[in-house]
XYZ file of C-alpha atoms in Angstrom:
689
model
C 244.192 35.522 24.720
C 246.715 33.479 22.790
C 247.745 30.221 21.570
C 250.926 28.483 20.551
C 252.151 30.934 17.890
C 255.662 31.134 16.123
C 254.817 33.865 13.909
C 257.605 35.762 12.483
C 257.341 38.018 9.769
C 259.834 37.977 6.929
C 259.201 41.318 5.313
C 261.660 43.817 6.704
C 259.055 46.471 7.107
C 256.436 43.974 8.849
C 259.463 43.185 11.206
C 260.052 46.584 12.237
C 256.161 46.990 12.758
C 256.102 43.868 14.674
C 258.780 44.676 16.999
C 257.167 47.900 18.056
C 253.482 46.849 17.980
C 253.104 42.752 17.824
C 249.705 42.919 16.339
C 250.341 40.414 13.433
C 251.580 38.063 16.443
C 248.563 38.741 18.420
C 246.247 37.913 15.390
C 248.424 34.870 14.688
C 248.186 33.498 18.103
C 244.379 34.292 18.634
C 242.730 33.318 15.155
C 245.243 31.103 13.522
C 247.250 28.787 16.125
C 244.415 29.092 18.827
C 243.723 25.612 20.042
C 239.937 24.906 19.414
C 238.176 21.916 20.501
C 237.778 19.185 17.742
C 234.268 18.155 18.688
C 232.339 21.546 18.067
C 229.327 21.049 16.154
C 227.572 23.545 14.010
C 225.824 25.243 16.586
C 229.146 26.763 17.499
C 229.418 28.745 14.259
C 226.603 31.179 15.322
C 229.487 32.964 17.158
C 230.960 33.645 13.767
C 227.496 34.468 12.272
C 227.014 37.036 15.003
C 230.569 38.776 14.530
C 229.646 38.986 10.775
C 226.136 40.336 11.278
C 227.355 42.879 13.654
C 229.911 44.044 10.921
C 226.884 44.136 8.664
C 224.739 46.230 10.490
C 227.328 48.784 11.656
C 228.268 49.214 7.749
C 224.935 49.572 6.570
C 223.890 51.548 9.452
C 226.703 54.148 8.858
C 225.903 54.566 5.203
C 222.035 55.029 5.913
C 222.880 57.538 8.692
C 224.236 59.749 5.917
C 220.985 60.017 4.130
C 218.656 59.885 7.199
C 217.284 63.201 8.429
C 216.463 62.701 12.588
C 213.481 65.442 12.324
C 210.109 64.434 13.183
C 208.731 66.256 10.105
C 211.247 64.596 7.888
C 212.505 61.360 9.188
C 209.658 59.281 7.375
C 210.288 60.898 3.914
C 213.807 60.554 4.213
C 213.570 56.730 4.698
C 211.431 56.377 1.839
C 213.705 58.703 -0.216
C 216.647 56.558 0.708
C 214.801 53.450 -0.626
C 213.846 55.186 -3.995
C 216.490 57.654 -4.682
C 219.747 56.660 -3.257
C 221.638 54.089 -5.310
C 220.879 50.637 -4.036
C 219.248 52.366 -1.034
C 216.574 49.796 -1.156
C 219.213 47.151 -0.796
C 220.850 49.089 2.142
C 217.547 49.365 3.867
C 216.439 45.660 3.498
C 219.935 44.404 4.712
C 219.652 46.839 7.746
C 216.114 46.147 8.728
C 215.883 42.386 7.993
C 219.411 42.176 9.532
C 218.285 43.178 12.823
C 215.802 40.117 12.966
C 218.630 37.947 11.702
C 220.994 39.298 14.428
C 218.546 38.538 17.185
C 217.476 35.132 15.519
C 221.362 34.133 15.618
C 221.878 35.607 19.305
C 218.776 33.528 20.459
C 220.282 30.202 19.211
C 223.673 31.372 20.494
C 222.070 31.753 23.913
C 220.085 28.670 24.047
C 223.290 26.733 22.899
C 225.206 28.151 25.720
C 222.156 27.098 28.107
C 222.042 23.455 26.781
C 226.006 22.920 26.832
C 226.340 24.775 30.060
C 228.704 27.493 28.893
C 228.076 29.681 31.587
C 229.761 27.399 34.504
C 233.155 27.685 35.796
C 235.751 29.294 34.546
C 233.388 31.011 32.016
C 231.274 33.332 34.212
C 232.648 36.530 32.931
C 232.273 35.201 29.409
C 228.603 34.585 30.025
C 227.963 37.816 31.905
C 229.481 39.747 28.913
C 227.170 38.114 26.717
C 224.292 38.914 28.739
C 225.475 42.806 28.505
C 225.764 42.526 24.724
C 222.379 41.106 24.731
C 220.886 44.060 26.626
C 222.664 46.484 24.475
C 221.245 44.773 21.589
C 217.590 45.133 22.828
C 218.280 48.887 23.474
C 219.859 49.540 20.081
C 217.120 47.646 18.097
C 214.268 49.334 19.867
C 215.761 52.711 19.183
C 216.390 51.791 15.447
C 212.855 50.740 15.114
C 211.560 54.142 16.302
C 213.798 55.982 13.584
C 211.626 55.346 10.485
C 209.076 57.398 12.282
C 205.980 55.295 11.161
C 202.605 54.562 13.138
C 204.038 51.415 14.866
C 207.392 53.187 15.629
C 205.887 56.175 17.251
C 203.419 54.291 19.464
C 205.859 51.717 20.178
C 208.136 54.386 21.442
C 205.395 55.930 23.426
C 204.121 52.739 25.086
C 207.934 51.351 26.052
C 209.381 54.638 27.340
C 206.127 55.096 29.351
C 207.355 52.022 31.464
C 210.026 53.873 33.159
C 207.152 55.809 34.746
C 206.382 52.865 37.083
C 209.835 53.640 38.747
C 208.806 55.285 42.142
C 209.934 58.737 42.706
C 212.221 59.153 39.724
C 209.887 57.509 37.001
C 208.535 60.804 35.596
C 211.814 62.435 35.416
C 213.219 59.481 33.610
C 210.488 59.807 30.989
C 210.794 63.351 30.674
C 214.729 63.167 29.884
C 213.951 60.172 27.478
C 211.133 62.186 25.652
C 212.991 65.396 25.896
C 209.890 67.022 26.865
C 206.345 65.740 27.764
C 205.589 63.998 24.919
C 207.332 61.498 22.095
C 208.452 64.175 19.457
C 211.285 65.527 17.710
C 213.677 65.580 20.779
C 213.006 61.901 21.149
C 213.885 61.088 17.844
C 217.152 63.127 17.830
C 218.178 61.276 21.343
C 217.391 58.004 19.832
C 218.934 58.275 16.658
C 222.364 59.483 18.657
C 222.187 56.492 20.895
C 221.236 54.102 18.001
C 224.323 55.398 16.259
C 226.593 55.081 19.392
C 225.536 51.795 20.866
C 226.817 49.330 17.775
C 230.196 50.713 18.543
C 229.572 50.037 22.366
C 228.655 46.555 21.283
C 231.603 45.924 19.309
C 233.816 47.052 22.346
C 231.976 44.551 24.446
C 232.434 41.696 21.894
C 236.133 42.410 22.025
C 236.013 41.628 25.593
C 233.739 38.642 25.279
C 236.213 37.368 22.598
C 239.114 38.095 24.874
C 237.269 36.224 27.854
C 236.479 33.398 25.452
C 240.228 33.219 24.646
C 241.320 33.293 27.923
C 238.772 30.529 29.602
C 239.041 28.507 26.356
C 235.961 27.344 24.330
C 233.328 24.879 25.635
C 232.512 21.860 23.664
C 229.364 19.494 23.380
C 230.818 17.179 25.858
C 231.734 19.655 28.432
C 235.123 18.392 29.405
C 238.253 20.317 29.139
C 241.073 19.716 26.540
C 243.958 17.604 28.131
C 246.074 16.572 25.206
C 246.858 18.131 21.666
C 244.604 15.084 20.339
C 241.619 17.126 21.675
C 242.176 20.270 19.745
C 242.867 21.581 16.119
C 244.253 24.993 15.144
C 241.588 27.616 14.746
C 242.655 28.092 11.245
C 242.107 26.320 8.845
C 239.645 23.977 10.812
C 237.363 26.218 12.622
C 237.690 28.927 10.099
C 236.382 26.776 7.233
C 233.619 25.378 9.317
C 232.614 28.924 10.245
C 232.618 30.183 6.694
C 230.435 27.379 5.731
C 228.033 28.039 8.406
C 227.944 31.839 7.436
C 227.455 31.124 3.933
C 224.496 28.858 4.795
C 223.188 31.595 6.813
C 223.605 34.178 4.240
C 221.262 32.058 2.123
C 218.650 32.099 4.627
C 219.302 36.068 5.212
C 219.115 36.709 1.410
C 215.721 35.160 1.049
C 214.502 37.963 3.304
C 216.359 40.738 1.796
C 215.586 40.026 -1.929
C 212.124 38.144 -1.916
C 210.648 38.827 1.574
C 211.732 42.329 2.809
C 208.498 42.981 4.384
C 207.752 39.638 5.929
C 209.011 40.390 9.426
C 207.860 43.990 9.476
C 204.513 45.771 10.322
C 202.219 47.394 7.463
C 201.389 50.071 10.220
C 205.002 51.272 9.867
C 204.290 52.559 6.230
C 202.046 55.026 7.778
C 203.483 58.403 8.968
C 203.520 58.800 12.565
C 200.317 60.347 13.690
C 199.937 61.373 17.440
C 196.228 61.614 17.087
C 195.416 58.154 15.710
C 196.344 54.967 18.037
C 196.847 51.667 16.179
C 194.338 48.905 16.961
C 196.931 46.493 18.319
C 200.542 47.927 19.232
C 202.906 44.879 19.065
C 206.662 45.174 19.326
C 209.027 43.276 17.117
C 209.063 39.337 17.454
C 212.270 39.439 19.417
C 210.918 41.331 22.244
C 207.562 39.482 22.346
C 208.219 37.010 25.332
C 209.260 39.893 27.632
C 206.513 41.608 26.725
C 204.022 38.999 27.431
C 205.847 38.996 30.943
C 205.112 42.606 31.384
C 201.407 42.197 30.458
C 200.864 39.124 32.366
C 201.388 41.029 35.908
C 198.552 43.619 36.873
C 200.600 45.976 38.732
C 202.590 48.076 36.408
C 205.837 48.488 38.770
C 205.641 44.491 39.400
C 205.447 43.956 35.536
C 208.208 46.222 34.782
C 210.677 44.577 37.440
C 209.665 41.298 36.219
C 210.396 41.969 32.504
C 213.813 43.265 33.255
C 214.380 40.583 35.816
C 213.594 37.926 33.083
C 216.866 39.077 31.347
C 218.755 40.213 34.436
C 218.252 36.606 36.015
C 220.545 35.161 33.308
C 223.431 37.098 34.542
C 223.044 34.778 37.691
C 222.919 31.703 35.964
C 226.431 30.402 36.565
C 225.559 30.201 40.478
C 221.878 29.268 40.153
C 223.100 26.097 38.407
C 225.754 24.442 40.722
C 225.870 20.942 38.882
C 229.166 19.732 38.343
C 228.397 18.053 34.785
C 228.271 20.899 32.086
C 226.549 19.453 29.274
C 222.952 18.502 29.181
C 223.858 16.159 26.679
C 224.951 13.915 29.643
C 222.014 15.064 32.327
C 218.715 13.219 31.114
C 216.546 15.460 33.342
C 218.189 18.670 32.701
C 217.962 17.809 28.887
C 214.118 17.312 29.065
C 213.432 20.283 31.211
C 215.594 22.339 29.059
C 213.349 21.592 25.932
C 210.069 22.515 28.190
C 211.880 25.867 28.715
C 212.123 26.334 25.186
C 208.393 25.712 24.702
C 207.681 28.234 27.593
C 210.023 30.733 25.848
C 208.130 30.078 22.500
C 204.681 30.240 24.001
C 205.707 33.564 25.792
C 206.325 34.794 22.319
C 203.106 33.664 20.947
C 201.067 35.271 23.959
C 203.128 38.711 23.496
C 201.469 38.969 20.283
C 197.914 38.338 21.622
C 195.392 40.690 23.284
C 195.816 40.721 26.830
C 192.430 39.478 27.672
C 190.719 36.115 28.896
C 192.625 33.228 28.445
C 195.882 34.723 27.168
C 196.320 36.520 30.491
C 195.841 33.485 32.369
C 198.211 31.281 30.316
C 200.680 34.099 30.218
C 200.905 34.095 34.217
C 201.228 30.355 34.095
C 204.311 30.465 31.830
C 205.801 33.680 33.342
C 206.086 31.688 36.399
C 207.285 28.499 34.789
C 209.996 30.962 33.239
C 211.361 32.094 36.486
C 210.812 28.529 38.069
C 213.162 27.115 35.574
C 216.071 29.224 36.944
C 214.987 29.775 40.670
C 213.637 26.593 41.510
C 214.413 23.883 38.805
C 218.071 24.356 37.974
C 219.276 24.601 41.747
C 217.196 21.469 42.502
C 218.499 19.439 39.692
C 222.107 20.025 40.734
C 221.302 18.398 43.994
C 219.137 15.511 43.012
C 220.107 14.628 39.310
C 222.359 11.530 38.650
C 224.373 12.378 35.296
C 225.607 9.702 32.930
C 229.358 9.345 32.613
C 230.988 12.110 30.524
C 234.173 11.055 28.218
C 237.456 11.235 29.616
C 238.500 13.470 26.878
C 237.471 15.263 23.718
C 239.175 12.844 21.491
C 236.884 9.930 23.274
C 233.916 11.961 22.351
C 234.924 12.405 18.602
C 235.554 8.729 18.333
C 232.200 7.877 20.310
C 230.055 10.032 17.839
C 227.755 8.384 15.580
C 224.326 9.538 13.593
C 224.612 13.274 14.871
C 223.460 14.633 11.687
C 219.984 13.470 12.250
C 219.266 15.247 15.546
C 220.891 18.316 14.197
C 218.475 18.475 11.113
C 215.434 18.000 13.393
C 216.592 20.581 15.708
C 216.730 23.418 12.808
C 213.431 22.161 11.310
C 212.201 22.654 15.140
C 213.697 26.115 15.400
C 212.175 27.234 11.970
C 208.733 25.975 13.049
C 208.960 27.738 16.310
C 209.926 30.863 14.608
C 207.096 30.753 12.321
C 204.523 30.082 15.123
C 205.967 32.812 17.068
C 206.214 35.407 14.408
C 202.741 33.956 12.747
C 201.097 34.673 16.044
C 202.004 38.314 15.867
C 200.873 38.535 12.365
C 197.349 37.379 13.055
C 197.143 39.486 16.061
C 198.243 42.566 14.111
C 195.231 42.328 11.790
C 192.623 41.096 14.177
C 190.969 44.348 14.211
C 190.444 44.161 10.382
C 187.467 43.407 8.573
C 186.814 39.910 6.263
C 189.824 38.341 4.845
C 190.000 39.503 1.064
C 190.434 36.585 -1.428
C 194.116 35.947 -2.571
C 194.729 37.196 -6.271
C 196.995 36.285 -8.867
C 199.748 38.900 -9.590
C 202.156 38.911 -12.305
C 204.712 40.370 -9.804
C 204.289 37.532 -7.311
C 207.258 35.134 -6.844
C 210.911 34.991 -7.233
C 210.501 35.833 -11.232
C 207.436 37.979 -10.996
C 207.409 41.299 -13.023
C 205.000 44.226 -13.481
C 202.616 43.806 -16.332
C 203.210 47.207 -18.164
C 199.799 47.253 -19.852
C 198.138 46.964 -16.341
C 200.381 49.666 -14.669
C 199.543 52.130 -17.560
C 195.895 51.502 -17.286
C 196.197 51.954 -13.694
C 197.827 55.285 -14.060
C 194.870 56.209 -15.979
C 192.358 55.118 -13.404
C 194.284 56.941 -10.677
C 194.670 60.239 -12.878
C 190.932 60.280 -13.751
C 189.315 58.929 -10.484
C 191.791 58.681 -7.534
C 193.734 61.803 -7.958
C 190.840 64.282 -6.981
C 191.223 63.025 -3.408
C 194.464 61.081 -3.088
C 198.043 62.254 -3.356
C 201.000 60.278 -4.805
C 203.475 62.275 -2.949
C 206.715 59.943 -3.003
C 206.431 59.462 -6.856
C 207.962 61.733 -9.329
C 207.090 61.962 -13.014
C 210.584 61.119 -13.860
C 210.043 57.381 -12.298
C 207.439 56.987 -15.025
C 210.383 56.490 -17.480
C 212.524 54.908 -15.227
C 213.550 50.981 -15.688
C 211.042 48.813 -13.907
C 208.324 51.514 -14.354
C 205.242 51.734 -16.551
C 207.361 51.775 -19.503
C 207.082 55.155 -20.679
C 209.526 57.178 -22.704
C 211.421 60.290 -21.247
C 209.283 62.476 -23.756
C 206.099 60.674 -22.686
C 206.905 61.476 -19.032
C 207.760 64.941 -19.629
C 204.383 65.437 -21.423
C 202.499 63.803 -18.677
C 204.125 66.116 -16.192
C 203.344 69.137 -18.270
C 199.554 68.419 -17.928
C 199.653 69.089 -14.182
C 200.089 72.579 -12.474
C 202.807 72.734 -9.786
C 203.033 75.697 -7.062
C 206.661 77.091 -7.137
C 208.093 80.358 -5.997
C 208.751 82.754 -4.829
C 209.109 84.690 -7.755
C 211.114 88.202 -8.252
C 207.903 89.899 -6.576
C 207.938 87.532 -3.654
C 204.771 85.695 -4.704
C 204.206 81.953 -5.167
C 202.989 81.055 -8.614
C 201.954 77.949 -10.753
C 203.857 76.662 -13.703
C 203.543 73.243 -15.802
C 205.057 70.191 -13.952
C 208.578 68.984 -14.936
C 209.849 65.441 -14.824
C 211.702 66.117 -11.666
C 208.408 67.242 -9.815
C 206.446 64.932 -7.592
C 202.827 64.357 -8.211
C 201.338 67.178 -6.685
C 198.686 66.875 -3.815
C 195.002 67.589 -4.772
C 194.881 69.705 -1.410
C 197.069 72.395 -0.021
C 196.953 70.682 3.654
C 195.334 68.117 5.854
C 192.751 70.671 7.216
C 191.637 71.267 3.502
C 191.335 67.608 2.674
C 189.411 66.910 5.766
C 186.887 69.901 4.950
C 186.241 68.503 1.351
C 185.724 64.853 2.541
C 183.271 65.016 5.422
C 186.067 65.178 8.148
C 187.769 62.177 6.734
C 191.463 62.464 5.624
C 192.245 60.582 2.061
C 195.680 58.731 2.746
C 198.294 59.239 0.196
C 198.496 56.394 -2.050
C 202.238 56.072 -2.717
C 202.572 53.393 0.042
C 199.211 52.085 0.226
C 199.710 48.716 -1.029
C 202.406 48.054 1.670
C 200.569 49.961 4.510
C 197.570 47.663 4.227
C 197.631 44.184 4.915
C 195.498 41.108 6.722
C 196.882 38.521 8.992
C 197.031 34.857 7.363
C 198.038 33.329 10.761
C 199.780 30.013 11.396
C 200.569 27.666 9.371
C 199.897 30.010 6.401
C 202.528 32.559 7.521
C 205.200 29.620 7.416
C 204.054 28.464 4.304
C 203.905 32.028 2.747
C 207.717 32.072 3.474
C 208.437 29.185 1.483
C 206.019 30.254 -1.537
C 207.133 34.032 -1.211
C 203.517 35.060 -0.811
C 203.830 38.883 0.303
C 201.018 40.343 -1.532
C 198.544 40.993 1.207
C 198.335 44.646 0.363
C 197.375 44.546 -3.060
C 194.930 41.743 -2.163
C 193.191 44.064 0.440
C 193.269 47.200 -1.879
C 191.547 45.496 -4.683
C 188.993 43.709 -2.598
C 188.478 47.113 -0.929
C 187.485 48.855 -4.130
C 185.243 46.281 -5.051
C 183.830 45.500 -1.440
C 181.077 48.238 -1.402
C 177.336 47.095 -0.867
C 174.308 49.208 -1.401
C 172.828 48.226 1.732
C 174.562 46.917 4.938
C 173.373 43.669 6.429
C 170.318 43.622 8.878
C 171.271 44.740 12.339
C 174.228 46.806 11.301
C 174.339 50.224 12.288
C 175.969 52.058 9.763
C 176.957 55.746 10.878
C 175.923 58.739 9.084
C 177.824 59.739 6.224
C 179.496 56.137 6.050
C 179.278 53.566 3.295
C 179.378 49.789 3.905
C 182.573 47.963 2.789
C 182.917 44.154 3.228
C 186.523 44.326 3.571
C 187.192 47.821 5.456
C 187.946 47.379 9.342
C 184.767 47.900 11.243
C 182.934 47.865 7.324
C 181.836 51.603 8.007
C 184.014 53.793 5.564
C 183.943 57.257 4.641
C 184.822 57.274 1.048
C 181.972 56.683 -1.159
C 182.200 53.890 -3.720
C 184.979 55.383 -6.226
C 184.431 53.054 -9.083
C 181.736 52.240 -11.594
C 181.626 50.048 -14.721
C 182.374 52.261 -17.804
C 183.768 55.015 -15.829
C 187.183 54.841 -17.531
C 187.645 54.330 -21.101
C 190.750 52.009 -21.875
C 192.521 52.667 -25.249
C 193.593 48.977 -25.418
C 190.330 47.544 -25.320
C 190.523 46.056 -21.900
C 186.872 45.619 -19.989
C 186.019 48.575 -18.385
C 184.452 47.114 -15.463
C 185.018 47.683 -11.654
C 187.061 44.419 -11.085
C 189.467 45.371 -14.021
C 189.767 48.986 -12.620
C 190.524 47.888 -9.282
C 192.969 45.257 -10.212
C 194.745 47.771 -12.747
C 195.037 50.640 -10.175
C 196.301 48.297 -7.591
C 199.134 47.171 -10.065
C 200.138 50.616 -10.411
C 200.298 51.393 -6.798
C 202.262 48.211 -5.989
C 204.874 49.731 -8.364
C 204.468 53.366 -6.807
C 204.882 51.678 -3.459
C 208.082 49.732 -4.384
C 209.444 50.993 -7.765
C 212.809 48.771 -7.572
C 210.960 45.632 -7.050
C 212.074 43.959 -10.477
C 215.528 45.065 -9.942
C 215.562 43.628 -6.264
C 214.445 40.190 -7.607
C 216.826 40.105 -10.615
C 219.778 40.905 -8.237
C 218.364 38.529 -5.910
C 218.508 35.429 -8.468
C 222.230 36.476 -9.042
C 223.033 36.443 -5.501
C 221.356 33.373 -4.818
C 223.320 31.554 -7.846
C 226.697 32.894 -6.327
C 225.821 31.949 -2.807
C 224.657 28.603 -3.747
C 228.129 27.969 -5.630
C 230.142 29.443 -2.823
C 228.461 27.119 -0.260
C 229.054 24.128 -2.231
C 232.652 24.924 -2.792
C 233.011 25.810 0.942
C 231.348 22.498 2.115
C 233.803 20.185 0.154
C 236.844 22.522 1.104
C 235.662 22.235 4.865
C 235.397 18.320 4.237
C 238.773 18.040 2.715
C 240.282 20.177 5.618
C 238.513 18.272 8.382
C 239.247 14.809 6.725
C 242.525 14.231 8.706
C 240.765 15.586 12.005
C 238.194 12.713 12.304
């Protein structure tokens, strides 16, 4: 784990430390003087990106854990309070949640790069196996982290995935009971998952140290797949690889920041903004996009045990890759057949990801079985066969010769990046459409003042929407995550502190007990939250014909509709993420007096064009002239619907304006940093080419 280092500290204190603990010499030999192949391309920067992302996830996770409450009754609320009340809590949550997807995005590129260039071959077998172990730990950590918000998809995802272990003969039920901490997913399950989710990242960090150690012992692979022979083949790690990695990380940060500040819910599921309810199963339970290929393999096999074995086998088979592929030539760059089949394998993986998001029925099941066979055939049949029959092209004599022979290498790199982004859009877009497959008609897209990178809330619309909520919606629906003081905070409806206090005083809030031990009612204060119209769920159902009116604090984020591919990909660039407001507005206007001919409307229900299944328990809430606006705006259903949705969007995300303003500043900084790093990297590498 060392390079040719002549590091000698000059400071007497540092000399004293170095004689007793030569940590600085170790760092210098490992990360400064360490010889690095001079022909490494930008695909190698994903190793540095992954190290950076691991640090980000651990740091944000530790801070979030300080505020999180791992209890089934309080977990969902604690996450929302982090976002709303902790200083920059929304930023920490966005970084950590989006960071999980970015982590897996980078690790998949890192793994496919290793597959393409043969980085698993001798003498790097242990390095590769450690990488597979890191990947398994990442999958476990990511799954447990997804459960912690305790939303609908979190709860049911935990239920479905942990139930898979029941397929294990003899011990299956005991394993499931141990994971659950009882006989159903509940509070003990959440506590176990929280503890493990907190612990495993530090285990991953330990294995990463071993991974880097093994890398420094065996040396880095390179695109040519030949070992360094002379000093001309390598360059010192610092400043050459360091500057290249810093430039790569800065480019990746631009991509990452797009999600953090402008598309925080793009890769999430709207169902997870609904508190976990064991009595209501989501229409379509879909794991996060990075698990979809293995989920498709699981579902493609009718036997439960065989499906579980195939799912885990699809990951574990990677550890045996050094022995399955015995070809002497490492890099697929010089293996024409291996190169073609590698890209076919990538298509198979993307296809499995797409199928994992579709309902397990009809043609999807048949294609899933075909792709599952092709996945395993690539490792068990194709790679061993190619090692025997393929005739590779001549490889360069040295890394220096490979560098001199390079020409026009940037175009393939750009094409590959575009292909990766398109493939990701297809995979995640497939999940998006499947999640909304059970919905009603797609609502028309609306124009919102808060859309786009410079969008802001319309104060007038918010104040009118608050009036509609108070006079119409508040009789049935709560707003439990919004405090009266929020009305006077920056980014809110624009009320003064005195106005918020006066508004709060119009409500009666239950408090106590008093000195006599009794509960009492008092006027609301700015620190109070909007009171619920019902004391409990049972009372709410009794007053609404058995239906439970949802809390409206998160309704615009908890409702959505699928736009599918390619619109899902276009939305990424246009920053369109207003499906929730579109749906709520359309729902409020979607009532019809009579259902279409042939539609069987259940008793006590009302027909709504945009409600899933079209039969809704809530009667038509809005009528023309129902609320009088002080500013002279039209007193129409369309205006009411848009205004109250505008207000509810702020209620769901009160820090939206601050998020977008900070995002603009961060992007300006990152763009300038990336430009400076590019020219610095270019100057550093000028003497190396």
